[in-house]
Each structure stands twice: as structure tokens, then as C-alpha cells.
């Protein structure tokens, strides 16, 4: 239903539709939902909702036959085809699987998901998500432009996806990519190549318990997002740069400790910071003095994703 696009109703309908296509008989149910996930803030609230509805329907109508990856893929289908947002699969997988995960999307239909056994609470740092106060709910076009431009660069090399482009070939023919796809697309391709390496290295650092090295990579990845991916603010509204202000403030308060970067898809919404335990209170007060009470959310990463509580 076109009038439902962009709503939770569209997500529910999309999940039910996909399960029906898979041969399951879908019925009705009443659900009471309580959530502390900030909506429209880059915290993957739509993915969390998709996994919630997917888990319920899997339990009620599919005899719990579907695994976490399948439920995540169904959620992505609902968001792409019914909600109207051309998202990837990462957020849904993170919600469905739970814990700290490393994901390889070489095969989109069969992603390689590896759980990382690292206890963040023993690191001496707290993960803080800061709400910048800028809503990202209406930024679908900004998000869609990123894969579109990266695909445009890949097409310069006769490929559909950048993953299939040799990085050395990209750099050797950089000017051709600029001419055909544009400067911003070329910069975003640079981010893609760099961040793929950072992500793999971050996972390895956590697996080995090398948290200081992990923080260094978070900083590098965040800088790449800002300078190359360019997802801290919208070029159509340069006067609105809440994410940039929040990152600068957080870096000032951390004074060289921890790490801070944009969170989620960017452009608005939230940032993430790794805050040393001894600086947590001062960091909280400093952020709230500018962004307002309740802007900081110190989180723990639970080991379990979507689950039935009997």
C-alpha cells in the first residue's frame, strides 16, 4: 500500500508478505511493544522493529523454523520493497544475531557472520551513543546516493560492485573514475576500500583483546567517513551540522582518550564514543551542557539478539 510507505505498518506487511511467499500461512496477533531505541537517530530502529516482528511471526506461524540470518534477510526485504528504503543487510543482522559480530557480505544471500567473544565491560571504557538532536528519518535520498555512486565507480571498471574492482586498478585509473562518476563518487570509493580493511582489522583486534589498537582503528574509520564518505551533513543544508558539532565537542571532552565517530548511516542522528570510566561523569555533563539532558546513552552490548522469552 503506497500510503503506508515509510511506516511501521509497511514493515509488518512486508515481513508477512515475504513469509507468505515462502509458503507459510500467516495469521493475526496482538502485540504490546515497549522500546528504548531512539527513533530516527541512526540506531537502526527500523531494523530492530523488523527483527521483532520477524521473531514473533517465526514463532507463531513458522514453528521457529527460520534462523537469525533468514529473519534478517526478510527484514531487509520488507524495508527495501515495502518501507521504501534501499538499505543493506548489516543492521538487521546485528539485531538478529546479537553481541559483537564481524560480517562478510561476499555472498549477499549467504553472508558470513562471525561472533567476536570480547567483553566490552572489561575494557575500562563505556560505549556511549549521543543523540545530536537532528532527525535522520527523511534522509533516504542521501543514503541511497552512496551505493549509487559507488556502483557508478564500479561500472567504470566493468563491474557491478566495488568489491569486485581491484583497488590497484582503481588508483591507477583514478582520473577516469572521476571523469565518469564524479569526484565525490571517487572519494566514496576510496572510503570503501579503506573501511573494508579497517573493519576486518577492528574485528581481529577485539578477538585478540587489543582494545587500544581497536580504538585507533575507530578513529581512522571515523576520519574516513568524514573526509571521504562525506556523511556528516547534507550538502543541500550546510548550515545544519549537528553531527560535526557533537563529534568536535566529544573529542574536546575526551582530550585524546577513547575514540569518537559518526554512528550509523550519518548525515544526522547519532555519534558513538568510547569513554574511559574515569571520565564518564565529566563527559556526560559536558555533552549535556550543549546538547541537552538525556542526549547521552551509555549502553551495554547484550550477547543475544532476537529471542523468545518463555
mmCIF file of N, CA, C and O in Angstrom, residues 14-114:
data_model
loop_
_atom_site.group_PDB
_atom_site.id
_atom_site.type_symbol
_atom_site.label_atom_id
_atom_site.label_comp_id
_atom_site.label_asym_id
_atom_site.label_seq_id
_atom_site.Cartn_x
_atom_site.Cartn_y
_atom_site.Cartn_z
ATOM 1 N N UNK A 14 5.348 -6.100 4.874
ATOM 2 C CA UNK A 14 6.401 -6.667 4.053
ATOM 3 C C UNK A 14 6.910 -7.994 4.586
ATOM 4 O O UNK A 14 7.164 -8.936 3.823
ATOM 5 N N UNK A 15 7.053 -8.085 5.904
ATOM 6 C CA UNK A 15 7.503 -9.345 6.515
ATOM 7 C C UNK A 15 6.464 -10.436 6.307
ATOM 8 O O UNK A 15 6.790 -11.576 5.919
ATOM 9 N N UNK A 16 5.195 -10.105 6.535
ATOM 10 C CA UNK A 16 4.123 -11.084 6.324
ATOM 11 C C UNK A 16 4.070 -11.540 4.872
ATOM 12 O O UNK A 16 3.896 -12.732 4.575
ATOM 13 N N UNK A 17 4.247 -10.595 3.953
ATOM 14 C CA UNK A 17 4.208 -10.918 2.530
ATOM 15 C C UNK A 17 5.323 -11.886 2.150
ATOM 16 O O UNK A 17 5.102 -12.868 1.427
ATOM 17 N N UNK A 18 6.529 -11.612 2.655
ATOM 18 C CA UNK A 18 7.663 -12.473 2.324
ATOM 19 C C UNK A 18 7.476 -13.870 2.897
ATOM 20 O O UNK A 18 7.773 -14.880 2.223
ATOM 21 N N UNK A 19 6.978 -13.980 4.116
ATOM 22 C CA UNK A 19 6.728 -15.297 4.712
ATOM 23 C C UNK A 19 5.664 -16.052 3.925
ATOM 24 O O UNK A 19 5.757 -17.272 3.734
ATOM 25 N N UNK A 20 4.655 -15.321 3.469
ATOM 26 C CA UNK A 20 3.606 -15.945 2.646
ATOM 27 C C UNK A 20 4.210 -16.483 1.346
ATOM 28 O O UNK A 20 3.886 -17.600 0.917
ATOM 29 N N UNK A 21 5.101 -15.701 0.724
ATOM 30 C CA UNK A 21 5.766 -16.151 -0.500
ATOM 31 C C UNK A 21 6.598 -17.405 -0.246
ATOM 32 O O UNK A 21 6.779 -18.229 -1.149
ATOM 33 N N UNK A 22 7.110 -17.544 0.975
ATOM 34 C CA UNK A 22 7.934 -18.698 1.323
ATOM 35 C C UNK A 22 7.098 -19.924 1.663
ATOM 36 O O UNK A 22 7.638 -20.978 1.967
ATOM 37 N N UNK A 23 5.769 -19.766 1.630
ATOM 38 C CA UNK A 23 4.890 -20.903 1.824
ATOM 39 C C UNK A 23 4.269 -21.045 3.194
ATOM 40 O O UNK A 23 3.588 -22.041 3.474
ATOM 41 N N UNK A 24 4.461 -20.051 4.044
ATOM 42 C CA UNK A 24 3.895 -20.123 5.396
ATOM 43 C C UNK A 24 2.511 -19.476 5.433
ATOM 44 O O UNK A 24 2.231 -18.524 4.706
ATOM 45 N N UNK A 25 1.648 -20.009 6.273
ATOM 46 C CA UNK A 25 0.310 -19.460 6.471
ATOM 47 C C UNK A 25 0.364 -18.448 7.599
ATOM 48 O O UNK A 25 0.662 -18.790 8.745
ATOM 49 N N UNK A 26 0.085 -17.201 7.264
ATOM 50 C CA UNK A 26 0.209 -16.113 8.231
ATOM 51 C C UNK A 26 -1.154 -15.768 8.817
ATOM 52 O O UNK A 26 -2.149 -15.660 8.095
ATOM 53 N N UNK A 27 -1.193 -15.607 10.131
ATOM 54 C CA UNK A 27 -2.429 -15.215 10.807
ATOM 55 C C UNK A 27 -2.254 -13.884 11.505
ATOM 56 O O UNK A 27 -1.245 -13.193 11.320
ATOM 57 N N UNK A 28 -3.216 -13.509 12.291
ATOM 58 C CA UNK A 28 -3.154 -12.245 13.016
ATOM 59 C C UNK A 28 -2.705 -12.436 14.452
ATOM 60 O O UNK A 28 -2.723 -13.543 14.986
ATOM 61 N N UNK A 29 -2.310 -11.350 15.087
ATOM 62 C CA UNK A 29 -1.936 -11.394 16.500
ATOM 63 C C UNK A 29 -1.966 -9.977 17.057
ATOM 64 O O UNK A 29 -1.891 -8.996 16.315
ATOM 65 N N UNK A 30 -2.093 -9.869 18.348
ATOM 66 C CA UNK A 30 -1.985 -8.590 19.038
ATOM 67 C C UNK A 30 -0.647 -8.550 19.761
ATOM 68 O O UNK A 30 -0.252 -9.535 20.394
ATOM 69 N N UNK A 31 0.044 -7.442 19.675
ATOM 70 C CA UNK A 31 1.341 -7.314 20.336
ATOM 71 C C UNK A 31 1.433 -5.980 21.067
ATOM 72 O O UNK A 31 0.976 -4.956 20.559
ATOM 73 N N UNK A 32 1.997 -6.005 22.251
ATOM 74 C CA UNK A 32 2.293 -4.787 23.005
ATOM 75 C C UNK A 32 3.806 -4.587 22.945
ATOM 76 O O UNK A 32 4.558 -5.467 23.362
ATOM 77 N N UNK A 33 4.246 -3.466 22.399
ATOM 78 C CA UNK A 33 5.664 -3.231 22.177
ATOM 79 C C UNK A 33 6.163 -2.097 23.065
ATOM 80 O O UNK A 33 5.540 -1.035 23.136
ATOM 81 N N UNK A 34 7.283 -2.337 23.741
ATOM 82 C CA UNK A 34 7.926 -1.295 24.547
ATOM 83 C C UNK A 34 9.383 -1.199 24.094
ATOM 84 O O UNK A 34 10.064 -2.213 23.981
ATOM 85 N N UNK A 35 9.855 -0.002 23.805
ATOM 86 C CA UNK A 35 11.208 0.142 23.268
ATOM 87 C C UNK A 35 11.899 1.373 23.821
ATOM 88 O O UNK A 35 11.267 2.402 24.049
ATOM 89 N N UNK A 36 13.210 1.235 24.032
ATOM 90 C CA UNK A 36 14.035 2.380 24.416
ATOM 91 C C UNK A 36 14.963 2.786 23.271
ATOM 92 O O UNK A 36 15.849 3.612 23.456
ATOM 93 N N UNK A 37 14.774 2.192 22.082
ATOM 94 C CA UNK A 37 15.586 2.543 20.919
ATOM 95 C C UNK A 37 15.098 3.878 20.362
ATOM 96 O O UNK A 37 13.922 4.028 20.042
ATOM 97 N N UNK A 38 16.010 4.835 20.238
ATOM 98 C CA UNK A 38 15.638 6.141 19.704
ATOM 99 C C UNK A 38 15.239 6.005 18.242
ATOM 100 O O UNK A 38 15.961 5.416 17.444
ATOM 101 N N UNK A 39 14.095 6.547 17.890
ATOM 102 C CA UNK A 39 13.642 6.510 16.511
ATOM 103 C C UNK A 39 14.278 7.613 15.686
ATOM 104 O O UNK A 39 14.493 8.718 16.180
ATOM 105 N N UNK A 40 14.599 7.307 14.414
ATOM 106 C CA UNK A 40 15.147 8.319 13.517
ATOM 107 C C UNK A 40 16.462 8.901 13.965
ATOM 108 O O UNK A 40 16.746 10.073 13.714
ATOM 109 N N UNK A 41 17.299 8.091 14.623
ATOM 110 C CA UNK A 41 18.551 8.620 15.168
ATOM 111 C C UNK A 41 19.781 7.830 14.749
ATOM 112 O O UNK A 41 20.850 7.995 15.330
ATOM 113 N N UNK A 42 19.654 6.947 13.778
ATOM 114 C CA UNK A 42 20.801 6.173 13.340
ATOM 115 C C UNK A 42 21.095 4.977 14.216
ATOM 116 O O UNK A 42 22.181 4.402 14.155
ATOM 117 N N UNK A 43 20.140 4.596 15.066
ATOM 118 C CA UNK A 43 20.328 3.443 15.945
ATOM 119 C C UNK A 43 19.632 2.195 15.403
ATOM 120 O O UNK A 43 19.365 1.256 16.148
ATOM 121 N N UNK A 44 19.330 2.203 14.120
ATOM 122 C CA UNK A 44 18.744 1.028 13.466
ATOM 123 C C UNK A 44 17.400 0.641 14.079
ATOM 124 O O UNK A 44 17.101 -0.537 14.258
ATOM 125 N N UNK A 45 16.580 1.643 14.375
ATOM 126 C CA UNK A 45 15.279 1.354 14.983
ATOM 127 C C UNK A 45 14.390 0.559 14.033
ATOM 128 O O UNK A 45 13.640 -0.331 14.470
ATOM 129 N N UNK A 46 14.464 0.840 12.734
ATOM 130 C CA UNK A 46 13.639 0.089 11.793
ATOM 131 C C UNK A 46 14.094 -1.367 11.725
ATOM 132 O O UNK A 46 13.265 -2.281 11.690
ATOM 133 N N UNK A 47 15.402 -1.602 11.735
ATOM 134 C CA UNK A 47 15.910 -2.977 11.715
ATOM 135 C C UNK A 47 15.495 -3.722 12.979
ATOM 136 O O UNK A 47 15.106 -4.892 12.923
ATOM 137 N N UNK A 48 15.592 -3.047 14.134
ATOM 138 C CA UNK A 48 15.184 -3.684 15.390
ATOM 139 C C UNK A 48 13.704 -4.072 15.343
ATOM 140 O O UNK A 48 13.311 -5.162 15.786
ATOM 141 N N UNK A 49 12.891 -3.178 14.774
ATOM 142 C CA UNK A 49 11.453 -3.464 14.669
ATOM 143 C C UNK A 49 11.200 -4.630 13.718
ATOM 144 O O UNK A 49 10.369 -5.505 13.987
ATOM 145 N N UNK A 50 11.936 -4.672 12.609
ATOM 146 C CA UNK A 50 11.777 -5.770 11.657
ATOM 147 C C UNK A 50 12.111 -7.111 12.299
ATOM 148 O O UNK A 50 11.407 -8.105 12.093
ATOM 149 N N UNK A 51 13.193 -7.143 13.072
ATOM 150 C CA UNK A 51 13.584 -8.401 13.723
ATOM 151 C C UNK A 51 12.555 -8.795 14.768
ATOM 152 O O UNK A 51 12.209 -9.977 14.913
ATOM 153 N N UNK A 52 12.050 -7.816 15.507
ATOM 154 C CA UNK A 52 10.997 -8.100 16.494
ATOM 155 C C UNK A 52 9.793 -8.764 15.839
ATOM 156 O O UNK A 52 9.332 -9.828 16.281
ATOM 157 N N UNK A 53 9.275 -8.169 14.762
ATOM 158 C CA UNK A 53 8.104 -8.724 14.087
ATOM 159 C C UNK A 53 8.449 -10.065 13.438
ATOM 160 O O UNK A 53 7.644 -11.006 13.454
ATOM 161 N N UNK A 54 9.659 -10.160 12.887
ATOM 162 C CA UNK A 54 10.075 -11.422 12.291
ATOM 163 C C UNK A 54 10.154 -12.550 13.296
ATOM 164 O O UNK A 54 9.730 -13.681 13.020
ATOM 165 N N UNK A 55 10.685 -12.266 14.480
ATOM 166 C CA UNK A 55 10.774 -13.279 15.538
ATOM 167 C C UNK A 55 9.382 -13.723 15.978
ATOM 168 O O UNK A 55 9.105 -14.919 16.175
ATOM 169 N N UNK A 56 8.463 -12.751 16.124
ATOM 170 C CA UNK A 56 7.092 -13.084 16.536
ATOM 171 C C UNK A 56 6.425 -13.979 15.500
ATOM 172 O O UNK A 56 5.839 -15.024 15.838
ATOM 173 N N UNK A 57 6.498 -13.589 14.235
ATOM 174 C CA UNK A 57 5.838 -14.368 13.187
ATOM 175 C C UNK A 57 6.495 -15.733 12.999
ATOM 176 O O UNK A 57 5.816 -16.729 12.736
ATOM 177 N N UNK A 58 7.814 -15.774 13.140
ATOM 178 C CA UNK A 58 8.512 -17.053 13.048
ATOM 179 C C UNK A 58 8.034 -18.013 14.129
ATOM 180 O O UNK A 58 7.849 -19.212 13.898
ATOM 181 N N UNK A 59 7.801 -17.467 15.328
ATOM 182 C CA UNK A 59 7.368 -18.295 16.452
ATOM 183 C C UNK A 59 5.899 -18.722 16.314
ATOM 184 O O UNK A 59 5.549 -19.887 16.551
ATOM 185 N N UNK A 60 5.051 -17.776 15.894
ATOM 186 C CA UNK A 60 3.618 -18.069 15.839
ATOM 187 C C UNK A 60 3.215 -18.875 14.608
ATOM 188 O O UNK A 60 2.309 -19.721 14.694
ATOM 189 N N UNK A 61 3.873 -18.636 13.474
ATOM 190 C CA UNK A 61 3.380 -19.197 12.215
ATOM 191 C C UNK A 61 4.368 -20.101 11.474
ATOM 192 O O UNK A 61 3.996 -20.755 10.510
ATOM 193 N N UNK A 62 5.628 -20.131 11.923
ATOM 194 C CA UNK A 62 6.650 -20.914 11.194
ATOM 195 C C UNK A 62 7.298 -21.982 12.063
ATOM 196 O O UNK A 62 8.306 -22.577 11.660
ATOM 197 N N UNK A 63 6.769 -22.178 13.273
ATOM 198 C CA UNK A 63 7.304 -23.180 14.197
ATOM 199 C C UNK A 63 8.790 -22.957 14.476
ATOM 200 O O UNK A 63 9.561 -23.907 14.625
ATOM 201 N N UNK A 64 9.205 -21.690 14.513
ATOM 202 C CA UNK A 64 10.598 -21.304 14.797
ATOM 203 C C UNK A 64 11.586 -21.955 13.830
ATOM 204 O O UNK A 64 12.735 -22.238 14.184
ATOM 205 N N UNK A 65 11.147 -22.150 12.575
ATOM 206 C CA UNK A 65 11.989 -22.833 11.601
ATOM 207 C C UNK A 65 13.068 -21.936 11.008
ATOM 208 O O UNK A 65 14.058 -22.434 10.457
ATOM 209 N N UNK A 66 12.898 -20.616 11.097
ATOM 210 C CA UNK A 66 13.809 -19.690 10.430
ATOM 211 C C UNK A 66 14.947 -19.269 11.353
ATOM 212 O O UNK A 66 14.717 -18.947 12.524
ATOM 213 N N UNK A 67 16.174 -19.264 10.834
ATOM 214 C CA UNK A 67 17.318 -18.843 11.644
ATOM 215 C C UNK A 67 17.465 -17.328 11.605
ATOM 216 O O UNK A 67 16.744 -16.619 10.889
ATOM 217 N N UNK A 68 18.429 -16.833 12.385
ATOM 218 C CA UNK A 68 18.601 -15.387 12.528
ATOM 219 C C UNK A 68 18.928 -14.717 11.202
ATOM 220 O O UNK A 68 18.433 -13.622 10.906
ATOM 221 N N UNK A 69 19.756 -15.360 10.374
ATOM 222 C CA UNK A 69 20.143 -14.746 9.106
ATOM 223 C C UNK A 69 18.943 -14.626 8.177
ATOM 224 O O UNK A 69 18.737 -13.590 7.529
ATOM 225 N N UNK A 70 18.120 -15.660 8.135
ATOM 226 C CA UNK A 70 16.926 -15.613 7.276
ATOM 227 C C UNK A 70 15.963 -14.534 7.739
ATOM 228 O O UNK A 70 15.406 -13.790 6.919
ATOM 229 N N UNK A 71 15.768 -14.416 9.041
ATOM 230 C CA UNK A 71 14.880 -13.382 9.575
ATOM 231 C C UNK A 71 15.425 -11.991 9.230
ATOM 232 O O UNK A 71 14.668 -11.081 8.875
ATOM 233 N N UNK A 72 16.731 -11.826 9.306
ATOM 234 C CA UNK A 72 17.348 -10.543 8.932
ATOM 235 C C UNK A 72 17.110 -10.238 7.460
ATOM 236 O O UNK A 72 16.791 -9.097 7.083
ATOM 237 N N UNK A 73 17.240 -11.234 6.607
ATOM 238 C CA UNK A 73 17.028 -11.035 5.172
ATOM 239 C C UNK A 73 15.569 -10.684 4.872
ATOM 240 O O UNK A 73 15.296 -9.856 3.998
ATOM 241 N N UNK A 74 14.649 -11.278 5.605
ATOM 242 C CA UNK A 74 13.231 -10.949 5.444
ATOM 243 C C UNK A 74 12.979 -9.498 5.857
ATOM 244 O O UNK A 74 12.219 -8.768 5.215
ATOM 245 N N UNK A 75 13.638 -9.065 6.942
ATOM 246 C CA UNK A 75 13.514 -7.680 7.379
ATOM 247 C C UNK A 75 14.045 -6.710 6.338
ATOM 248 O O UNK A 75 13.427 -5.674 6.063
ATOM 249 N N UNK A 76 15.185 -7.051 5.737
ATOM 250 C CA UNK A 76 15.735 -6.200 4.685
ATOM 251 C C UNK A 76 14.779 -6.121 3.499
ATOM 252 O O UNK A 76 14.571 -5.039 2.932
ATOM 253 N N UNK A 77 14.199 -7.249 3.126
ATOM 254 C CA UNK A 77 13.233 -7.272 2.022
ATOM 255 C C UNK A 77 12.075 -6.312 2.314
ATOM 256 O O UNK A 77 11.667 -5.522 1.458
ATOM 257 N N UNK A 78 11.547 -6.378 3.539
ATOM 258 C CA UNK A 78 10.426 -5.515 3.910
ATOM 259 C C UNK A 78 10.813 -4.047 3.834
ATOM 260 O O UNK A 78 10.034 -3.205 3.362
ATOM 261 N N UNK A 79 12.033 -3.732 4.280
ATOM 262 C CA UNK A 79 12.459 -2.329 4.273
ATOM 263 C C UNK A 79 12.696 -1.833 2.848
ATOM 264 O O UNK A 79 12.373 -0.695 2.510
ATOM 265 N N UNK A 80 13.268 -2.698 1.999
ATOM 266 C CA UNK A 80 13.535 -2.314 0.611
ATOM 267 C C UNK A 80 12.254 -2.170 -0.201
ATOM 268 O O UNK A 80 12.040 -1.164 -0.883
ATOM 269 N N UNK A 81 11.401 -3.196 -0.125
ATOM 270 C CA UNK A 81 10.268 -3.282 -1.044
ATOM 271 C C UNK A 81 8.991 -2.616 -0.537
ATOM 272 O O UNK A 81 8.163 -2.171 -1.328
ATOM 273 N N UNK A 82 8.791 -2.548 0.769
ATOM 274 C CA UNK A 82 7.539 -2.007 1.315
ATOM 275 C C UNK A 82 7.745 -0.653 2.014
ATOM 276 O O UNK A 82 6.931 0.252 1.854
ATOM 277 N N UNK A 83 8.835 -0.533 2.782
ATOM 278 C CA UNK A 83 9.109 0.708 3.502
ATOM 279 C C UNK A 83 9.656 1.782 2.559
ATOM 280 O O UNK A 83 9.439 2.971 2.748
ATOM 281 N N UNK A 84 10.415 1.324 1.528
ATOM 282 C CA UNK A 84 10.930 2.252 0.530
ATOM 283 C C UNK A 84 12.333 2.744 0.776
ATOM 284 O O UNK A 84 12.744 3.754 0.189
ATOM 285 N N UNK A 85 13.116 2.041 1.613
ATOM 286 C CA UNK A 85 14.492 2.463 1.882
ATOM 287 C C UNK A 85 15.449 1.398 1.350
ATOM 288 O O UNK A 85 15.386 0.240 1.768
ATOM 289 N N UNK A 86 16.369 1.753 0.453
ATOM 290 C CA UNK A 86 17.278 0.772 -0.147
ATOM 291 C C UNK A 86 18.460 0.446 0.757
ATOM 292 O O UNK A 86 19.625 0.665 0.418
ATOM 293 N N UNK A 87 18.165 -0.104 1.941
ATOM 294 C CA UNK A 87 19.213 -0.390 2.918
ATOM 295 C C UNK A 87 19.927 -1.694 2.586
ATOM 296 O O UNK A 87 19.451 -2.517 1.809
ATOM 297 N N UNK A 88 21.086 -1.888 3.212
ATOM 298 C CA UNK A 88 21.779 -3.163 3.127
ATOM 299 C C UNK A 88 21.267 -4.109 4.203
ATOM 300 O O UNK A 88 20.155 -3.936 4.723
ATOM 301 N N UNK A 89 22.072 -5.081 4.567
ATOM 302 C CA UNK A 89 21.643 -6.132 5.492
ATOM 303 C C UNK A 89 22.326 -6.042 6.855
ATOM 304 O O UNK A 89 21.955 -6.761 7.781
ATOM 305 N N UNK A 90 23.282 -5.141 7.005
ATOM 306 C CA UNK A 90 24.106 -5.124 8.213
ATOM 307 C C UNK A 90 23.294 -4.887 9.489
ATOM 308 O O UNK A 90 23.452 -5.608 10.483
ATOM 309 N N UNK A 91 22.429 -3.870 9.479
ATOM 310 C CA UNK A 91 21.692 -3.530 10.696
ATOM 311 C C UNK A 91 20.790 -4.674 11.142
ATOM 312 O O UNK A 91 20.689 -4.988 12.335
ATOM 313 N N UNK A 92 20.111 -5.297 10.181
ATOM 314 C CA UNK A 92 19.218 -6.401 10.509
ATOM 315 C C UNK A 92 19.988 -7.577 11.107
ATOM 316 O O UNK A 92 19.545 -8.203 12.067
ATOM 317 N N UNK A 93 21.155 -7.886 10.533
ATOM 318 C CA UNK A 93 21.954 -8.998 11.052
ATOM 319 C C UNK A 93 22.443 -8.717 12.468
ATOM 320 O O UNK A 93 22.431 -9.604 13.331
ATOM 321 N N UNK A 94 22.879 -7.477 12.714
ATOM 322 C CA UNK A 94 23.352 -7.127 14.048
ATOM 323 C C UNK A 94 22.241 -7.293 15.082
ATOM 324 O O UNK A 94 22.469 -7.813 16.184
ATOM 325 N N UNK A 95 21.016 -6.878 14.723
ATOM 326 C CA UNK A 95 19.885 -7.005 15.645
ATOM 327 C C UNK A 95 19.495 -8.469 15.848
ATOM 328 O O UNK A 95 19.165 -8.885 16.959
ATOM 329 N N UNK A 96 19.517 -9.239 14.771
ATOM 330 C CA UNK A 96 19.054 -10.623 14.837
ATOM 331 C C UNK A 96 20.036 -11.530 15.568
ATOM 332 O O UNK A 96 19.635 -12.399 16.348
ATOM 333 N N UNK A 97 21.334 -11.326 15.322
ATOM 334 C CA UNK A 97 22.347 -12.234 15.876
ATOM 335 C C UNK A 97 22.744 -11.825 17.295
ATOM 336 O O UNK A 97 22.911 -12.661 18.176
ATOM 337 N N UNK A 98 22.914 -10.532 17.528
ATOM 338 C CA UNK A 98 23.295 -10.052 18.849
ATOM 339 C C UNK A 98 24.788 -10.149 19.096
ATOM 340 O O UNK A 98 25.530 -10.801 18.360
ATOM 341 N N UNK A 99 25.255 -9.473 20.164
ATOM 342 C CA UNK A 99 26.665 -9.478 20.505
ATOM 343 C C UNK A 99 27.486 -8.640 19.541
ATOM 344 O O UNK A 99 26.971 -7.850 18.760
ATOM 345 N N UNK A 100 28.804 -8.811 19.589
ATOM 346 C CA UNK A 100 29.711 -8.162 18.654
ATOM 347 C C UNK A 100 29.934 -9.127 17.500
ATOM 348 O O UNK A 100 30.326 -10.277 17.716
ATOM 349 N N UNK A 101 29.673 -8.686 16.286
ATOM 350 C CA UNK A 101 29.771 -9.578 15.133
ATOM 351 C C UNK A 101 30.621 -8.957 14.031
ATOM 352 O O UNK A 101 30.659 -7.740 13.877
ATOM 353 N N UNK A 102 31.313 -9.819 13.293
ATOM 354 C CA UNK A 102 32.006 -9.427 12.068
ATOM 355 C C UNK A 102 31.258 -10.085 10.922
ATOM 356 O O UNK A 102 30.968 -11.280 10.969
ATOM 357 N N UNK A 103 30.926 -9.293 9.899
ATOM 358 C CA UNK A 103 30.091 -9.798 8.811
ATOM 359 C C UNK A 103 30.801 -9.582 7.479
ATOM 360 O O UNK A 103 31.290 -8.480 7.207
ATOM 361 N N UNK A 104 30.848 -10.634 6.666
ATOM 362 C CA UNK A 104 31.398 -10.549 5.320
ATOM 363 C C UNK A 104 30.261 -10.779 4.337
ATOM 364 O O UNK A 104 29.601 -11.818 4.372
ATOM 365 N N UNK A 105 30.040 -9.789 3.445
ATOM 366 C CA UNK A 105 28.920 -9.846 2.511
ATOM 367 C C UNK A 105 29.351 -10.265 1.110
ATOM 368 O O UNK A 105 28.730 -9.876 0.127
ATOM 369 N N UNK A 106 30.414 -11.085 1.019
ATOM 370 C CA UNK A 106 30.847 -11.556 -0.300
ATOM 371 C C UNK A 106 29.690 -12.219 -1.030
ATOM 372 O O UNK A 106 29.500 -12.037 -2.227
ATOM 373 N N UNK A 107 28.890 -12.980 -0.296
ATOM 374 C CA UNK A 107 27.674 -13.574 -0.842
ATOM 375 C C UNK A 107 26.484 -12.972 -0.112
ATOM 376 O O UNK A 107 26.209 -13.347 1.037
ATOM 377 N N UNK A 108 25.776 -12.017 -0.726
ATOM 378 C CA UNK A 108 24.652 -11.364 -0.033
ATOM 379 C C UNK A 108 23.571 -12.345 0.420
ATOM 380 O O UNK A 108 22.896 -12.108 1.420
ATOM 381 N N UNK A 109 23.406 -13.434 -0.316
ATOM 382 C CA UNK A 109 22.378 -14.415 0.066
ATOM 383 C C UNK A 109 22.842 -15.317 1.199
ATOM 384 O O UNK A 109 22.019 -15.897 1.908
ATOM 385 N N UNK A 110 24.164 -15.429 1.385
ATOM 386 C CA UNK A 110 24.719 -16.253 2.450
ATOM 387 C C UNK A 110 25.875 -15.519 3.123
ATOM 388 O O UNK A 110 27.034 -15.915 2.985
ATOM 389 N N UNK A 111 25.583 -14.447 3.838
ATOM 390 C CA UNK A 111 26.655 -13.689 4.485
ATOM 391 C C UNK A 111 27.366 -14.520 5.548
ATOM 392 O O UNK A 111 26.763 -15.373 6.201
ATOM 393 N N UNK A 112 28.657 -14.273 5.675
ATOM 394 C CA UNK A 112 29.465 -14.956 6.685
ATOM 395 C C UNK A 112 29.437 -14.120 7.960
ATOM 396 O O UNK A 112 29.986 -13.014 7.994
ATOM 397 N N UNK A 113 28.788 -14.639 8.997
ATOM 398 C CA UNK A 113 28.631 -13.908 10.253
ATOM 399 C C UNK A 113 29.458 -14.593 11.338
ATOM 400 O O UNK A 113 29.265 -15.776 11.615
ATOM 401 N N UNK A 114 30.382 -13.845 11.930
ATOM 402 C CA UNK A 114 31.254 -14.403 12.969
ATOM 403 C C UNK A 114 31.095 -13.599 14.257
ATOM 404 O O UNK A 114 31.276 -12.381 14.264
#
